[in-house]
Structure formats: C-alpha cells, structure tokens
Amino acid sequence: MTTSLSSLQSWIDTIAAQTLPDNIHWCNGSEEEYNLLIEKMNNSGDLQELNKENYPDCYLHRSDPSDVARVEHLTFICTKNKDDAGPNNNWMAPTEAHQKIDRLFDGAMKGRTMYVIPYCMGPIDSPYARCGIEITDSAYVVVNMKLMTRMGSLALQRIESEGNFVKGLHSTGELDPEKRFIMHFPDELTIKSIGSGYGGNALLGKKCHALRIASWQARKEGWLAEHMLIVGVESPQGDTHYIACAFPSACGKTNLAMLIPPNSQPGWKIWTLGDDIAWLHLDEHGQMCAINPEAGYFGVVPGTNAKTNKNAFDMIKNKTIFTNVGLTENNEPWWEDKDIGKPTIDWKGKPFDAANSPAAHPNSRFTVSASNNPAYSKLAEAPEGVPISAIVFGGRRKTLAPLVYEAKNWEHGVLVGAGVASETTAAATGEVGVVRRDPMAMKPFCGYNFADYWDHWLSFSKRSSNLPKIFHVNWFRQNEAGKFLWPGFGENLRVLRWIIDRCENRVPAYTTAIGNLPNAKDIDISDLDISSEVLEELLSVKNNEWLDEINSIGEYFKSYGDRLPDALNQEFIKLKAGLT
Ligand code: OXD
Ligand code: MN
C-alpha cells in the first residue's frame, strides 16, 4: 500500500531515509492485520497469551520497568515564542528541539519494521473528527491504536481527500530514560516521541494529538479539546442528559463513564460516550455538542472489580491487552483489589512477594475497544455528537471541596475550572498524593499557555447564551481518621441527578461564596449508610479554608502575569471578596 497524497509519501520517504527500517508496513486496520501482529508479538515474547478459556484473545505486555507512565518532565511544547507555551508547559525552541530529537531518530529503526498508521480521531464521517498518521517501530503501538482509534484504510482515504493530517513520529528507541523525549510542534501539526513505549507517550493519537495538538487547533478554530469523559444519564421516564466531566488522570473518569445505577435508583440507565477525551463544539443554535475522538479505552486496571465497575470488569474479559499486571497460577491477569484469585507472578515477571512490590503496577492498564462495553452509547458514533447539559470539574481532595457545587454563571465556572487542584496519582512519574494545581484537569495536556486557554474558554459566553451549566464535584472527601465520607462509584448517580435537576431548574440551591450548593434534602441518601451529619459535612463550605485556597489560586495565577484574562481576574476578585 502506498498513497496518492504526495506530501504524505514524501514525509514517509524522508523518515525512512533517516530511521533506516528494514521494512515499511502500511496499516490497513483489518482484523487479519491485528491478528497477525498479535501472533508475531506472542511468538517474540512481546506479548503473552492469557488463559484462553476465561480471557479469550487477551494478552499481557510487560513494559520496561523504567517505562510505566507519562513523563511530564520530558514532554515539551515547541513554539517559536516561549510565552505561547506558557508556564504550564516545558518549552524548547523548535529548531533546537528538532535537532535534539532528530539525532536520536537517526538509524533508530535499523533491524525493525516501520509501521505507517493512518487514523481518525472521531467518527470517520464526522465534520469534527481530525486525522493523523503515526509512524512507529512498535507493533504494540499498532495493535493499541487499532483498539483505540478508527485506524486504517478509511482514515487514509479521508486524509487523502482532505490533504492534511497531524504528523506523529514515534520510535521506542533504546528505552533509555536519558534519551526519551515527547515533543510537540503545534505550528507544524507535528509530534515526535522517542524512547518510550508507554501508552500516553507512544499512542500519539491520544494525549499528544487529541489533547495537546488538538487544544491548539481548537483555539484557532473556535472549539475545545478537553480531558473529559462524556456520559449519558437516562431517567426512568426515558429522557437522557449528556454530561462532560474533567477529572485528572486516575480520578475515576472511566468508572463514572461506565457507572452502574445501584438498586436504590431503579429505572436509571447510564450510557458511555467516552472515558477520557471530549471535543466540544457549538452547533448553529449555540448548543454545545461533544464527540469522543477515541474508539477504545486505555484504563487503569487496579481497583477494577465487580463492585466498583462491573461493566469494565466484564468488558476486559475478552480481546484486551493488559500492560504490567500480575498473573495468577492459572495464567489469568491479576491486580490489586480484583477481589478474586491470587497472584503468583508480579508485573515484572518475578514470583509475587507482597513485601517487595504490588502484583500489578499501580498504573497498569487495559486497552480494549469501546464496542466491548455493554453500556456503549450508539450516539458515540453520531457525526454531530451529543448535546451537553452540564460540564463538571473535579479533583481528588481530602478536605475543602464539597461533594458538589454549581458555578454561578459561565465566567465563574471558568474560574472554578481554572482553580481545580488534585492529589497526584501514578499515571505520571513523580511523587504520588501531593496536591497540585491542575486547571480543567489539563495541566499535562494543554498545548499552549493556560492564560490564553482560559481566555478561549471565556469567549464562549460571547458566542452562545445557551451554554451548559458548570459544576464541581469531589468524591474523595475524608474525615479526620482518613475514611472516605462518600461511597462513590455507582452512588455518584445521586449527585448526577442533582446536577440534572439544576439544569432543568427543578430544585432550588443555596448560595455560598464559592457557588450554589444542594440543600441536604435534595441529595437522595436513601439506603446509604450516611448520617445527616456526614451529609452536612460533605456539603459544608468553610470560608477560612477557602480563603487559603483562593490565596493559593491567586499565587498560581500570578505566574501568568499580564496574560491572565481580565474577566478571570474579576471573577477571582469577586470570589475573594465574598469570602472575607
Ligand atoms: C490517561 C492519563 O492515560 O490521563 O488517560 O494519564
Ligand atoms: Mn486521561
């Protein structure tokens, strides 16, 4: 297979001349191709087939132990002006960045196959979808891209008719952390990534394209590329509201997107549109609509069980690639809190010893096609997307943030999003459990200066009077003994119901300095082991604690200098005044 698009062909020729692969394989995205690559990796030991009976078509991949998460300190945004990347990003000048990384690509594919992966982010016939080509020397990347994107011939046809595409070049290189870089050149719609095979660093359609490059394109073209799940909540009466939620990595986006209503909420249904990324557009009536650019899930495995996320637990029992989980005696995958079976081998392939290491790496992952999800919404394939009623921000906070509150208006909502902070998780290398500012859950993913990004968010209220309402949730509030106050998981539906009631103007709320909160009686806690005191605690706002928080947000905003939008600063001043 080759291409009629000369700009594509000449890029492939140039990269082949530089990286010197033994072969070039154009991926057509077929099942046969997937099966052949799986077989090849199974023979080479890159994959290990799991118990055929209980986990048919499932494989384990063990990555290099130094290559298990996103590497934010090695991820760069390469714009001509440093200020365009902003204090939220690592920056390198494009010429220097190309030089530095190109040297590492010289001859990098010798003895290897170069795969050319045409892919489409979003339904193939959606005007909102965007295409790219990833060149990689990793068959593991190809099979993951097959599960995660619309990949192959149809994407290539679209690229050839549109004539443009995002260029992604990836090589696992030597897997040497000293020779690892993930670089983005937004002006050139180009990504170059070397030295890592880990999902977020290597599956370039995901974080690199669908968030960092897309956020840049979105600003130019008037839309938003966000780190959000999209979920449809269907009431017993049959009406469905679509909600987009931005939570930092490993804070439960997949669980919320696949929530199973508890028995106490009869008649409610949940439909998954996406679990990680949303592209949001205004339609001709000013209605915000969302598509999920992805077609599969790259989810955190530990903690997944029949109670926390039964849909996910069931969907990863066939045609799934597991990365860095442990194994049981009978060759089934095992992870912490699986609640069934026992590990004998850990994620590094060594005999399991609880004193040494968990069985599964805390950031071990499953890759699976969205079509495996029993709750996958048919509208996930709709070219025009789904209408969004509410945008919800959230983070992992032991204290401070109440269970839920509503922003007073769009501008205030942008401040609520810009003020998101969360305890860090194993999804990125670095210390776990420290609170860091993570505006709109986009800290690792916004491809440009956050100040310009907030300005872009603010601009939507000039274009529509019909925008979604904005909320903030916190499922992670703890008491002094470190016990979670809210049960979370399926019970979060109770909070989504209040959010929907607010969108429909069905319930009043009480106004506090930080926003509108539920009256305790409007959060249904029937059948829950929660006292009214605990609910009061979950819904409490302590002005003195919030004053500290707002001061910390103020300090953070200072790093954006004059570029901080005035409208955001005004909201900040109003909020601070309300607290004093
Ligand atoms: C992810 C992440 O993999 O956010 O989705 O790290
Ligand atoms: Mn994510």
Short mmCIF file of C-alpha atoms and ligand atoms in Angstrom, two decimals, residues 70 198 200 206-207 227 248-250 253 275-276 298 300 363 365 427-428 445, ligand 1:
data_model
loop_
_atom_site.label_atom_id
_atom_site.label_comp_id
_atom_site.label_asym_id
_atom_site.label_seq_id
_atom_site.Cartn_x
_atom_site.Cartn_y
_atom_site.Cartn_z
CA ARG A 70 3.66 9.53 31.18
CA TYR A 198 4.12 3.64 27.34
CA GLY A 200 0.39 8.19 26.84
CA LYS A 206 -4.36 10.08 22.41
CA LYS A 207 -2.74 12.71 24.64
CA HIS A 227 -9.63 15.87 29.23
CA PRO A 248 -7.32 14.48 36.48
CA SER A 249 -5.77 11.14 35.47
CA ALA A 250 -6.71 8.15 37.61
CA LYS A 253 -13.34 9.06 34.81
CA ASP A 275 -13.93 7.99 29.27
CA ASP A 276 -11.02 10.36 28.68
CA PHE A 298 -6.80 2.75 27.93
CA VAL A 300 -6.17 1.96 34.91
CA ASN A 363 -0.55 2.44 36.64
CA ARG A 365 -3.54 -0.57 32.05
CA ALA A 427 -0.49 7.98 35.91
CA ALA A 428 2.57 10.19 35.65
CA PHE A 445 -2.26 18.21 28.25
C1 OXD B 1 -4.56 8.63 30.78
C2 OXD B 1 -3.97 9.67 31.65
O1 OXD B 1 -3.88 7.64 30.45
O2 OXD B 1 -4.65 10.69 31.86
O3 OXD B 1 -5.72 8.81 30.36
O4 OXD B 1 -2.83 9.51 32.11
#
